[in-house]
Amino acid sequence: MSALPRIRMPVERLNALLQAQRHIGPSVDFDVLKELGFFIVRNALPAEVCARYKGEYDRYKASKDFDRTPFHLTEVKFDLQHPLAGILKEPAFLALATRFFGGDVGLYNIRIVKKDATDVAPVFLHQDIGYHHGSFQRYSFFVPLTECNQTNGGLTFFPGTHKFGFLGDAGGLHDVAPAELLRPTPSVLPGDVIVMDSALWHRSGPNETQAERVYYDLHINHADDPASQYPICGGREVNDWSISYDPDFLFENSRTQRLRALYKQLEALQAQSAD
């Protein structure tokens, strides 16, 4: 009996959908989203709305409060009181969001992911759910505020890989997908929205042009998910279920806690050897 392959995917079926451009349209085709793990909605938001929030981003970037995450290659954070969070109340955004989770939609996280002349490095292949709390039924809405494409470090997707679910750990992945699987890097403009299942493998290349590449990354889940920060539409004003995901509150003995303890021991040993 021959051994099963290390990875098996219906490559011809996935590639056929991509080659027929079934993953692009004026509204979400949920059958295609379920099969490929991502879908591009063209002109989902008015261009003037995106231009307004690009202006908010530019003002934020020029301010002393600009919160670029030091240990993340592209992340820019802000809170729900910031003007950039106003996109959550835009009618066009709400019209798209209400098509998910039966109209009961909560916000897991909102941030900007950017590349520019300062940040040009590629981002390794990964899936998002390994870094998340709560349920694994979650999507990203990537909303470009600039043109985003392969030359300035746009997102590259590995179609169908969300079907493998959570991989058991978080971090950089080997590219073990079949060589013949297409790996698209869509060119998108302000107004388009890329919808991505949070389990989908994706990466981004280097910013070769140093032109700004700016996406919103809005994670949505069911409004009843205890990990939701904010009710976007539907659901209850106050969730019946809530918990702090602080590992020191939840865990008596976790991988993270053991790693921290080991790093402290290593630092102490290195300090002793340096004396």
PDB file of C-alpha atoms in Angstrom:
ATOM      1  CA  MET A   1       0.000   0.000   0.000  1.00  0.00           C
ATOM      2  CA  SER A   2       1.553   3.282  -1.104  1.00  0.00           C
ATOM      3  CA  ALA A   3       1.948   6.106   1.379  1.00  0.00           C
ATOM      4  CA  LEU A   4      -0.440   9.036   1.183  1.00  0.00           C
ATOM      5  CA  PRO A   5       1.049  12.282  -0.176  1.00  0.00           C
ATOM      6  CA  ARG A   6       2.158  14.830   2.404  1.00  0.00           C
ATOM      7  CA  ILE A   7      -0.319  17.290   0.898  1.00  0.00           C
ATOM      8  CA  ARG A   8      -3.215  16.756  -1.493  1.00  0.00           C
ATOM      9  CA  MET A   9      -5.341  19.492  -3.074  1.00  0.00           C
ATOM     10  CA  PRO A  10      -7.759  19.678  -6.042  1.00  0.00           C
ATOM     11  CA  VAL A  11      -5.317  21.896  -7.930  1.00  0.00           C
ATOM     12  CA  GLU A  12      -7.031  21.708 -11.328  1.00  0.00           C
ATOM     13  CA  ARG A  13     -10.360  22.775  -9.841  1.00  0.00           C
ATOM     14  CA  LEU A  14      -8.803  25.649  -7.903  1.00  0.00           C
ATOM     15  CA  ASN A  15      -6.756  26.856 -10.882  1.00  0.00           C
ATOM     16  CA  ALA A  16      -9.805  26.693 -13.151  1.00  0.00           C
ATOM     17  CA  LEU A  17     -11.712  29.063 -10.867  1.00  0.00           C
ATOM     18  CA  LEU A  18      -8.795  31.483 -10.872  1.00  0.00           C
ATOM     19  CA  GLN A  19      -8.235  31.321 -14.620  1.00  0.00           C
ATOM     20  CA  ALA A  20     -11.942  31.990 -15.200  1.00  0.00           C
ATOM     21  CA  GLN A  21     -11.688  35.035 -12.889  1.00  0.00           C
ATOM     22  CA  ARG A  22     -14.451  33.599 -10.718  1.00  0.00           C
ATOM     23  CA  HIS A  23     -12.759  35.085  -7.649  1.00  0.00           C
ATOM     24  CA  ILE A  24     -13.429  38.662  -8.806  1.00  0.00           C
ATOM     25  CA  GLY A  25     -16.787  40.391  -9.030  1.00  0.00           C
ATOM     26  CA  PRO A  26     -19.080  43.213  -7.923  1.00  0.00           C
ATOM     27  CA  SER A  27     -20.389  41.175  -4.960  1.00  0.00           C
ATOM     28  CA  VAL A  28     -19.156  38.200  -2.972  1.00  0.00           C
ATOM     29  CA  ASP A  29     -19.741  34.777  -4.489  1.00  0.00           C
ATOM     30  CA  PHE A  30     -19.802  32.744  -1.292  1.00  0.00           C
ATOM     31  CA  ASP A  31     -19.379  29.430  -3.101  1.00  0.00           C
ATOM     32  CA  VAL A  32     -16.112  30.684  -4.619  1.00  0.00           C
ATOM     33  CA  LEU A  33     -15.020  32.219  -1.304  1.00  0.00           C
ATOM     34  CA  LYS A  34     -15.629  28.874   0.397  1.00  0.00           C
ATOM     35  CA  GLU A  35     -13.605  27.039  -2.264  1.00  0.00           C
ATOM     36  CA  LEU A  36     -10.664  29.430  -2.721  1.00  0.00           C
ATOM     37  CA  GLY A  37     -10.579  31.145   0.676  1.00  0.00           C
ATOM     38  CA  PHE A  38     -10.546  34.652  -0.789  1.00  0.00           C
ATOM     39  CA  PHE A  39     -12.627  36.881  -3.062  1.00  0.00           C
ATOM     40  CA  ILE A  40     -12.058  40.342  -4.562  1.00  0.00           C
ATOM     41  CA  VAL A  41     -15.060  42.684  -4.530  1.00  0.00           C
ATOM     42  CA  ARG A  42     -14.502  45.400  -7.117  1.00  0.00           C
ATOM     43  CA  ASN A  43     -15.657  48.946  -6.275  1.00  0.00           C
ATOM     44  CA  ALA A  44     -17.202  47.868  -2.970  1.00  0.00           C
ATOM     45  CA  LEU A  45     -16.527  51.286  -1.397  1.00  0.00           C
ATOM     46  CA  PRO A  46     -16.743  54.720  -3.039  1.00  0.00           C
ATOM     47  CA  ALA A  47     -13.333  56.042  -4.082  1.00  0.00           C
ATOM     48  CA  GLU A  48     -13.968  59.314  -2.235  1.00  0.00           C
ATOM     49  CA  VAL A  49     -14.502  57.387   1.019  1.00  0.00           C
ATOM     50  CA  CYS A  50     -11.135  55.656   0.591  1.00  0.00           C
ATOM     51  CA  ALA A  51      -9.486  58.980  -0.265  1.00  0.00           C
ATOM     52  CA  ARG A  52     -10.854  60.497   2.939  1.00  0.00           C
ATOM     53  CA  TYR A  53      -9.448  57.691   5.075  1.00  0.00           C
ATOM     54  CA  LYS A  54      -6.136  57.842   3.226  1.00  0.00           C
ATOM     55  CA  GLY A  55      -6.017  61.464   4.371  1.00  0.00           C
ATOM     56  CA  GLU A  56      -6.688  60.337   7.951  1.00  0.00           C
ATOM     57  CA  TYR A  57      -3.893  57.797   7.631  1.00  0.00           C
ATOM     58  CA  ASP A  58      -1.480  60.433   6.305  1.00  0.00           C
ATOM     59  CA  ARG A  59      -2.281  62.731   9.235  1.00  0.00           C
ATOM     60  CA  TYR A  60      -1.812  59.867  11.676  1.00  0.00           C
ATOM     61  CA  LYS A  61       1.489  58.837  10.095  1.00  0.00           C
ATOM     62  CA  ALA A  62       2.805  62.397  10.404  1.00  0.00           C
ATOM     63  CA  SER A  63       1.776  62.669  14.071  1.00  0.00           C
ATOM     64  CA  LYS A  64       3.764  61.835  17.199  1.00  0.00           C
ATOM     65  CA  ASP A  65       1.082  59.280  18.120  1.00  0.00           C
ATOM     66  CA  PHE A  66       1.742  57.023  15.111  1.00  0.00           C
ATOM     67  CA  ASP A  67       1.750  53.497  16.574  1.00  0.00           C
ATOM     68  CA  ARG A  68       3.832  51.290  14.299  1.00  0.00           C
ATOM     69  CA  THR A  69       4.237  47.903  16.005  1.00  0.00           C
ATOM     70  CA  PRO A  70       8.007  47.434  16.526  1.00  0.00           C
ATOM     71  CA  PHE A  71       7.944  43.618  16.389  1.00  0.00           C
ATOM     72  CA  HIS A  72       5.566  43.331  13.419  1.00  0.00           C
ATOM     73  CA  LEU A  73       6.795  43.916   9.877  1.00  0.00           C
ATOM     74  CA  THR A  74       3.811  45.952   8.653  1.00  0.00           C
ATOM     75  CA  GLU A  75       1.282  46.579  11.456  1.00  0.00           C
ATOM     76  CA  VAL A  76       0.016  50.037  12.451  1.00  0.00           C
ATOM     77  CA  LYS A  77      -2.376  50.108  15.412  1.00  0.00           C
ATOM     78  CA  PHE A  78      -5.057  52.560  16.527  1.00  0.00           C
ATOM     79  CA  ASP A  79      -8.063  52.371  18.842  1.00  0.00           C
ATOM     80  CA  LEU A  80     -11.774  52.478  18.092  1.00  0.00           C
ATOM     81  CA  GLN A  81     -11.937  56.176  18.991  1.00  0.00           C
ATOM     82  CA  HIS A  82      -9.488  57.089  16.247  1.00  0.00           C
ATOM     83  CA  PRO A  83     -10.898  58.697  13.059  1.00  0.00           C
ATOM     84  CA  LEU A  84      -9.533  55.755  11.050  1.00  0.00           C
ATOM     85  CA  ALA A  85     -12.067  53.507  12.816  1.00  0.00           C
ATOM     86  CA  GLY A  86     -14.862  55.552  11.242  1.00  0.00           C
ATOM     87  CA  ILE A  87     -14.810  53.200   8.254  1.00  0.00           C
ATOM     88  CA  LEU A  88     -16.751  50.705  10.387  1.00  0.00           C
ATOM     89  CA  LYS A  89     -19.806  52.975  10.128  1.00  0.00           C
ATOM     90  CA  GLU A  90     -19.591  53.747   6.430  1.00  0.00           C
ATOM     91  CA  PRO A  91     -22.779  52.573   4.639  1.00  0.00           C
ATOM     92  CA  ALA A  92     -20.855  50.760   1.886  1.00  0.00           C
ATOM     93  CA  PHE A  93     -18.740  48.891   4.437  1.00  0.00           C
ATOM     94  CA  LEU A  94     -21.849  47.929   6.411  1.00  0.00           C
ATOM     95  CA  ALA A  95     -23.592  46.752   3.237  1.00  0.00           C
ATOM     96  CA  LEU A  96     -20.713  44.320   2.636  1.00  0.00           C
ATOM     97  CA  ALA A  97     -20.368  43.238   6.282  1.00  0.00           C
ATOM     98  CA  THR A  98     -24.079  42.422   6.705  1.00  0.00           C
ATOM     99  CA  ARG A  99     -23.744  39.651   4.107  1.00  0.00           C
ATOM    100  CA  PHE A 100     -21.653  37.650   6.584  1.00  0.00           C
ATOM    101  CA  PHE A 101     -22.711  35.623   9.631  1.00  0.00           C
ATOM    102  CA  GLY A 102     -26.389  36.126   8.870  1.00  0.00           C
ATOM    103  CA  GLY A 103     -26.000  39.865   9.450  1.00  0.00           C
ATOM    104  CA  ASP A 104     -24.748  39.402  13.041  1.00  0.00           C
ATOM    105  CA  VAL A 105     -21.204  40.703  12.666  1.00  0.00           C
ATOM    106  CA  GLY A 106     -18.629  41.662  15.268  1.00  0.00           C
ATOM    107  CA  LEU A 107     -15.184  43.209  14.946  1.00  0.00           C
ATOM    108  CA  TYR A 108     -12.256  41.118  16.122  1.00  0.00           C
ATOM    109  CA  ASN A 109      -9.563  43.639  15.177  1.00  0.00           C
ATOM    110  CA  ILE A 110      -8.896  46.692  13.035  1.00  0.00           C
ATOM    111  CA  ARG A 111      -5.471  47.880  11.934  1.00  0.00           C
ATOM    112  CA  ILE A 112      -3.442  49.147   8.991  1.00  0.00           C
ATOM    113  CA  VAL A 113      -0.840  46.951   7.313  1.00  0.00           C
ATOM    114  CA  LYS A 114       1.585  49.064   5.326  1.00  0.00           C
ATOM    115  CA  LYS A 115       4.743  49.084   3.283  1.00  0.00           C
ATOM    116  CA  ASP A 116       6.544  52.167   2.025  1.00  0.00           C
ATOM    117  CA  ALA A 117      10.056  53.547   1.643  1.00  0.00           C
ATOM    118  CA  THR A 118      10.710  52.753   5.323  1.00  0.00           C
ATOM    119  CA  ASP A 119       9.204  49.256   5.373  1.00  0.00           C
ATOM    120  CA  VAL A 120      10.085  47.294   2.252  1.00  0.00           C
ATOM    121  CA  ALA A 121      10.709  43.766   3.558  1.00  0.00           C
ATOM    122  CA  PRO A 122       8.606  40.752   2.529  1.00  0.00           C
ATOM    123  CA  VAL A 123       6.281  39.074   5.032  1.00  0.00           C
ATOM    124  CA  PHE A 124       6.677  35.315   5.469  1.00  0.00           C
ATOM    125  CA  LEU A 125       4.041  32.761   4.499  1.00  0.00           C
ATOM    126  CA  HIS A 126       1.548  32.313   7.340  1.00  0.00           C
ATOM    127  CA  GLN A 127      -2.084  32.011   8.370  1.00  0.00           C
ATOM    128  CA  ASP A 128      -3.713  34.462  10.774  1.00  0.00           C
ATOM    129  CA  ILE A 129      -5.771  32.190  13.015  1.00  0.00           C
ATOM    130  CA  GLY A 130      -2.705  30.932  14.869  1.00  0.00           C
ATOM    131  CA  TYR A 131      -2.374  34.427  16.338  1.00  0.00           C
ATOM    132  CA  HIS A 132      -6.075  34.857  17.208  1.00  0.00           C
ATOM    133  CA  HIS A 133      -8.296  34.214  20.205  1.00  0.00           C
ATOM    134  CA  GLY A 134     -11.900  33.029  20.235  1.00  0.00           C
ATOM    135  CA  SER A 135     -13.441  31.091  17.381  1.00  0.00           C
ATOM    136  CA  PHE A 136     -11.747  30.248  14.092  1.00  0.00           C
ATOM    137  CA  GLN A 137     -14.726  31.418  12.023  1.00  0.00           C
ATOM    138  CA  ARG A 138     -13.253  34.708  10.937  1.00  0.00           C
ATOM    139  CA  TYR A 139     -12.544  36.778   7.817  1.00  0.00           C
ATOM    140  CA  SER A 140     -10.257  39.662   6.946  1.00  0.00           C
ATOM    141  CA  PHE A 141     -11.474  42.555   4.838  1.00  0.00           C
ATOM    142  CA  PHE A 142      -8.383  44.037   3.201  1.00  0.00           C
ATOM    143  CA  VAL A 143      -9.363  47.549   2.072  1.00  0.00           C
ATOM    144  CA  PRO A 144      -6.640  49.200  -0.042  1.00  0.00           C
ATOM    145  CA  LEU A 145      -6.084  52.912   0.530  1.00  0.00           C
ATOM    146  CA  THR A 146      -3.433  52.964  -2.231  1.00  0.00           C
ATOM    147  CA  GLU A 147      -2.846  50.884  -5.306  1.00  0.00           C
ATOM    148  CA  CYS A 148      -1.543  47.518  -4.061  1.00  0.00           C
ATOM    149  CA  ASN A 149       0.155  45.072  -6.415  1.00  0.00           C
ATOM    150  CA  GLN A 150       3.095  42.728  -6.790  1.00  0.00           C
ATOM    151  CA  THR A 151       5.686  45.467  -7.333  1.00  0.00           C
ATOM    152  CA  ASN A 152       4.969  47.276  -4.056  1.00  0.00           C
ATOM    153  CA  GLY A 153       4.581  44.193  -1.867  1.00  0.00           C
ATOM    154  CA  GLY A 154       0.919  43.283  -2.327  1.00  0.00           C
ATOM    155  CA  LEU A 155      -0.658  40.229  -0.741  1.00  0.00           C
ATOM    156  CA  THR A 156      -0.151  36.804  -2.305  1.00  0.00           C
ATOM    157  CA  PHE A 157      -2.729  34.084  -1.615  1.00  0.00           C
ATOM    158  CA  PHE A 158      -2.465  30.278  -1.624  1.00  0.00           C
ATOM    159  CA  PRO A 159      -5.939  29.247  -2.814  1.00  0.00           C
ATOM    160  CA  GLY A 160      -7.734  26.505  -0.920  1.00  0.00           C
ATOM    161  CA  THR A 161      -5.238  26.214   1.933  1.00  0.00           C
ATOM    162  CA  HIS A 162      -7.842  27.437   4.444  1.00  0.00           C
ATOM    163  CA  LYS A 163      -9.412  23.974   4.080  1.00  0.00           C
ATOM    164  CA  PHE A 164      -6.573  22.583   6.206  1.00  0.00           C
ATOM    165  CA  GLY A 165      -7.782  24.672   9.161  1.00  0.00           C
ATOM    166  CA  PHE A 166      -5.574  25.600  12.094  1.00  0.00           C
ATOM    167  CA  LEU A 167      -2.132  24.043  11.650  1.00  0.00           C
ATOM    168  CA  GLY A 168      -1.351  23.601  15.347  1.00  0.00           C
ATOM    169  CA  ASP A 169       1.158  26.428  15.763  1.00  0.00           C
ATOM    170  CA  ALA A 170       1.939  29.926  14.532  1.00  0.00           C
ATOM    171  CA  GLY A 171       4.874  31.228  12.535  1.00  0.00           C
ATOM    172  CA  GLY A 172       6.471  31.117   9.100  1.00  0.00           C
ATOM    173  CA  LEU A 173       5.343  28.241   6.888  1.00  0.00           C
ATOM    174  CA  HIS A 174       7.249  26.242   4.297  1.00  0.00           C
ATOM    175  CA  ASP A 175       5.772  26.567   0.821  1.00  0.00           C
ATOM    176  CA  VAL A 176       4.596  22.952   0.682  1.00  0.00           C
ATOM    177  CA  ALA A 177       1.631  23.611  -1.636  1.00  0.00           C
ATOM    178  CA  PRO A 178       1.777  21.797  -4.974  1.00  0.00           C
ATOM    179  CA  ALA A 179       4.085  23.579  -7.416  1.00  0.00           C
ATOM    180  CA  GLU A 180       1.355  23.800 -10.064  1.00  0.00           C
ATOM    181  CA  LEU A 181      -1.069  25.630  -7.750  1.00  0.00           C
ATOM    182  CA  LEU A 182      -1.500  29.243  -8.856  1.00  0.00           C
ATOM    183  CA  ARG A 183      -0.485  31.787  -6.223  1.00  0.00           C
ATOM    184  CA  PRO A 184      -2.141  35.073  -7.236  1.00  0.00           C
ATOM    185  CA  THR A 185      -1.021  38.520  -6.103  1.00  0.00           C
ATOM    186  CA  PRO A 186      -4.069  40.617  -7.006  1.00  0.00           C
ATOM    187  CA  SER A 187      -3.733  44.215  -8.168  1.00  0.00           C
ATOM    188  CA  VAL A 188      -6.333  46.240  -6.301  1.00  0.00           C
ATOM    189  CA  LEU A 189      -7.280  49.912  -6.127  1.00  0.00           C
ATOM    190  CA  PRO A 190      -8.938  52.055  -3.449  1.00  0.00           C
ATOM    191  CA  GLY A 191     -12.588  51.025  -3.414  1.00  0.00           C
ATOM    192  CA  ASP A 192     -11.894  47.324  -3.904  1.00  0.00           C
ATOM    193  CA  VAL A 193     -12.082  44.925  -0.952  1.00  0.00           C
ATOM    194  CA  ILE A 194     -10.305  41.581  -0.635  1.00  0.00           C
ATOM    195  CA  VAL A 195     -12.220  39.169   1.597  1.00  0.00           C
ATOM    196  CA  MET A 196     -10.014  36.413   3.051  1.00  0.00           C
ATOM    197  CA  ASP A 197     -10.733  33.455   5.300  1.00  0.00           C
ATOM    198  CA  SER A 198      -8.401  33.853   8.296  1.00  0.00           C
ATOM    199  CA  ALA A 199      -7.124  30.286   7.875  1.00  0.00           C
ATOM    200  CA  LEU A 200      -5.856  30.954   4.325  1.00  0.00           C
ATOM    201  CA  TRP A 201      -2.085  30.849   3.820  1.00  0.00           C
ATOM    202  CA  HIS A 202      -0.783  34.152   2.495  1.00  0.00           C
ATOM    203  CA  ARG A 203       2.380  36.234   2.285  1.00  0.00           C
ATOM    204  CA  SER A 204       3.618  39.448   0.699  1.00  0.00           C
ATOM    205  CA  GLY A 205       6.718  40.147  -1.337  1.00  0.00           C
ATOM    206  CA  PRO A 206       9.219  42.994  -1.048  1.00  0.00           C
ATOM    207  CA  ASN A 207       8.229  46.542  -1.898  1.00  0.00           C
ATOM    208  CA  GLU A 208      10.428  46.926  -4.974  1.00  0.00           C
ATOM    209  CA  THR A 209       9.183  50.422  -5.882  1.00  0.00           C
ATOM    210  CA  GLN A 210       9.015  51.855  -2.309  1.00  0.00           C
ATOM    211  CA  ALA A 211       5.621  53.306  -3.289  1.00  0.00           C
ATOM    212  CA  GLU A 212       3.089  53.255  -0.457  1.00  0.00           C
ATOM    213  CA  ARG A 213       1.179  49.991  -0.091  1.00  0.00           C
ATOM    214  CA  VAL A 214      -1.542  50.562   2.496  1.00  0.00           C
ATOM    215  CA  TYR A 215      -4.416  48.232   3.392  1.00  0.00           C
ATOM    216  CA  TYR A 216      -6.910  48.289   6.194  1.00  0.00           C
ATOM    217  CA  ASP A 217      -7.023  44.821   7.723  1.00  0.00           C
ATOM    218  CA  LEU A 218     -10.434  44.434   9.378  1.00  0.00           C
ATOM    219  CA  HIS A 219     -11.078  41.063  11.005  1.00  0.00           C
ATOM    220  CA  ILE A 220     -14.744  40.175  11.367  1.00  0.00           C
ATOM    221  CA  ASN A 221     -16.440  37.290  13.140  1.00  0.00           C
ATOM    222  CA  HIS A 222     -19.891  36.414  14.444  1.00  0.00           C
ATOM    223  CA  ALA A 223     -21.236  39.087  16.764  1.00  0.00           C
ATOM    224  CA  ASP A 224     -21.602  36.480  19.533  1.00  0.00           C
ATOM    225  CA  ASP A 225     -17.903  35.558  19.426  1.00  0.00           C
ATOM    226  CA  PRO A 226     -16.494  36.414  22.886  1.00  0.00           C
ATOM    227  CA  ALA A 227     -13.369  37.784  21.187  1.00  0.00           C
ATOM    228  CA  SER A 228     -15.333  40.567  19.442  1.00  0.00           C
ATOM    229  CA  GLN A 229     -14.312  44.112  20.339  1.00  0.00           C
ATOM    230  CA  TYR A 230     -17.289  45.877  18.828  1.00  0.00           C
ATOM    231  CA  PRO A 231     -20.718  45.009  17.340  1.00  0.00           C
ATOM    232  CA  ILE A 232     -20.614  46.092  13.683  1.00  0.00           C
ATOM    233  CA  CYS A 233     -24.176  45.091  12.888  1.00  0.00           C
ATOM    234  CA  GLY A 234     -26.843  42.845  14.410  1.00  0.00           C
ATOM    235  CA  GLY A 235     -26.094  40.893  17.545  1.00  0.00           C
ATOM    236  CA  ARG A 236     -26.487  42.136  21.091  1.00  0.00           C
ATOM    237  CA  GLU A 237     -25.196  45.452  22.391  1.00  0.00           C
ATOM    238  CA  VAL A 238     -23.549  43.519  25.246  1.00  0.00           C
ATOM    239  CA  ASN A 239     -22.386  39.959  24.604  1.00  0.00           C
ATOM    240  CA  ASP A 240     -23.553  37.263  27.039  1.00  0.00           C
ATOM    241  CA  TRP A 241     -20.066  35.736  26.872  1.00  0.00           C
ATOM    242  CA  SER A 242     -16.877  37.592  27.727  1.00  0.00           C
ATOM    243  CA  ILE A 243     -13.440  36.603  28.980  1.00  0.00           C
ATOM    244  CA  SER A 244      -9.969  38.072  29.264  1.00  0.00           C
ATOM    245  CA  TYR A 245      -7.588  36.252  26.936  1.00  0.00           C
ATOM    246  CA  ASP A 246      -4.587  37.276  29.067  1.00  0.00           C
ATOM    247  CA  PRO A 247      -2.560  34.020  29.263  1.00  0.00           C
ATOM    248  CA  ASP A 248      -1.511  34.745  32.856  1.00  0.00           C
ATOM    249  CA  PHE A 249      -5.202  34.922  33.796  1.00  0.00           C
ATOM    250  CA  LEU A 250      -6.150  31.744  31.936  1.00  0.00           C
ATOM    251  CA  PHE A 251      -3.196  29.402  32.158  1.00  0.00           C
ATOM    252  CA  GLU A 252      -1.419  27.751  35.022  1.00  0.00           C
ATOM    253  CA  ASN A 253       1.275  26.319  32.747  1.00  0.00           C
ATOM    254  CA  SER A 254       1.266  27.275  29.052  1.00  0.00           C
ATOM    255  CA  ARG A 255       3.771  27.098  26.195  1.00  0.00           C
ATOM    256  CA  THR A 256       4.092  30.888  26.242  1.00  0.00           C
ATOM    257  CA  GLN A 257       4.749  30.989  29.976  1.00  0.00           C
ATOM    258  CA  ARG A 258       7.347  28.212  29.715  1.00  0.00           C
ATOM    259  CA  LEU A 259       9.086  29.965  26.832  1.00  0.00           C
ATOM    260  CA  ARG A 260       9.222  33.231  28.794  1.00  0.00           C
ATOM    261  CA  ALA A 261      10.720  31.392  31.765  1.00  0.00           C
ATOM    262  CA  LEU A 262      13.306  29.694  29.539  1.00  0.00           C
ATOM    263  CA  TYR A 263      14.270  32.998  27.903  1.00  0.00           C
ATOM    264  CA  LYS A 264      14.762  34.549  31.355  1.00  0.00           C
ATOM    265  CA  GLN A 265      16.981  31.627  32.374  1.00  0.00           C
ATOM    266  CA  LEU A 266      18.955  31.967  29.127  1.00  0.00           C
ATOM    267  CA  GLU A 267      19.418  35.710  29.638  1.00  0.00           C
ATOM    268  CA  ALA A 268      20.586  35.101  33.201  1.00  0.00           C
ATOM    269  CA  LEU A 269      23.110  32.488  32.033  1.00  0.00           C
ATOM    270  CA  GLN A 270      24.383  34.785  29.281  1.00  0.00           C
ATOM    271  CA  ALA A 271      24.794  37.603  31.807  1.00  0.00           C
ATOM    272  CA  GLN A 272      26.764  35.306  34.134  1.00  0.00           C
ATOM    273  CA  SER A 273      29.059  34.145  31.322  1.00  0.00           C
ATOM    274  CA  ALA A 274      29.713  37.771  30.337  1.00  0.00           C
ATOM    275  CA  ASP A 275      30.884  38.694  33.846  1.00  0.00           C
TER     276      ASP A 275
END
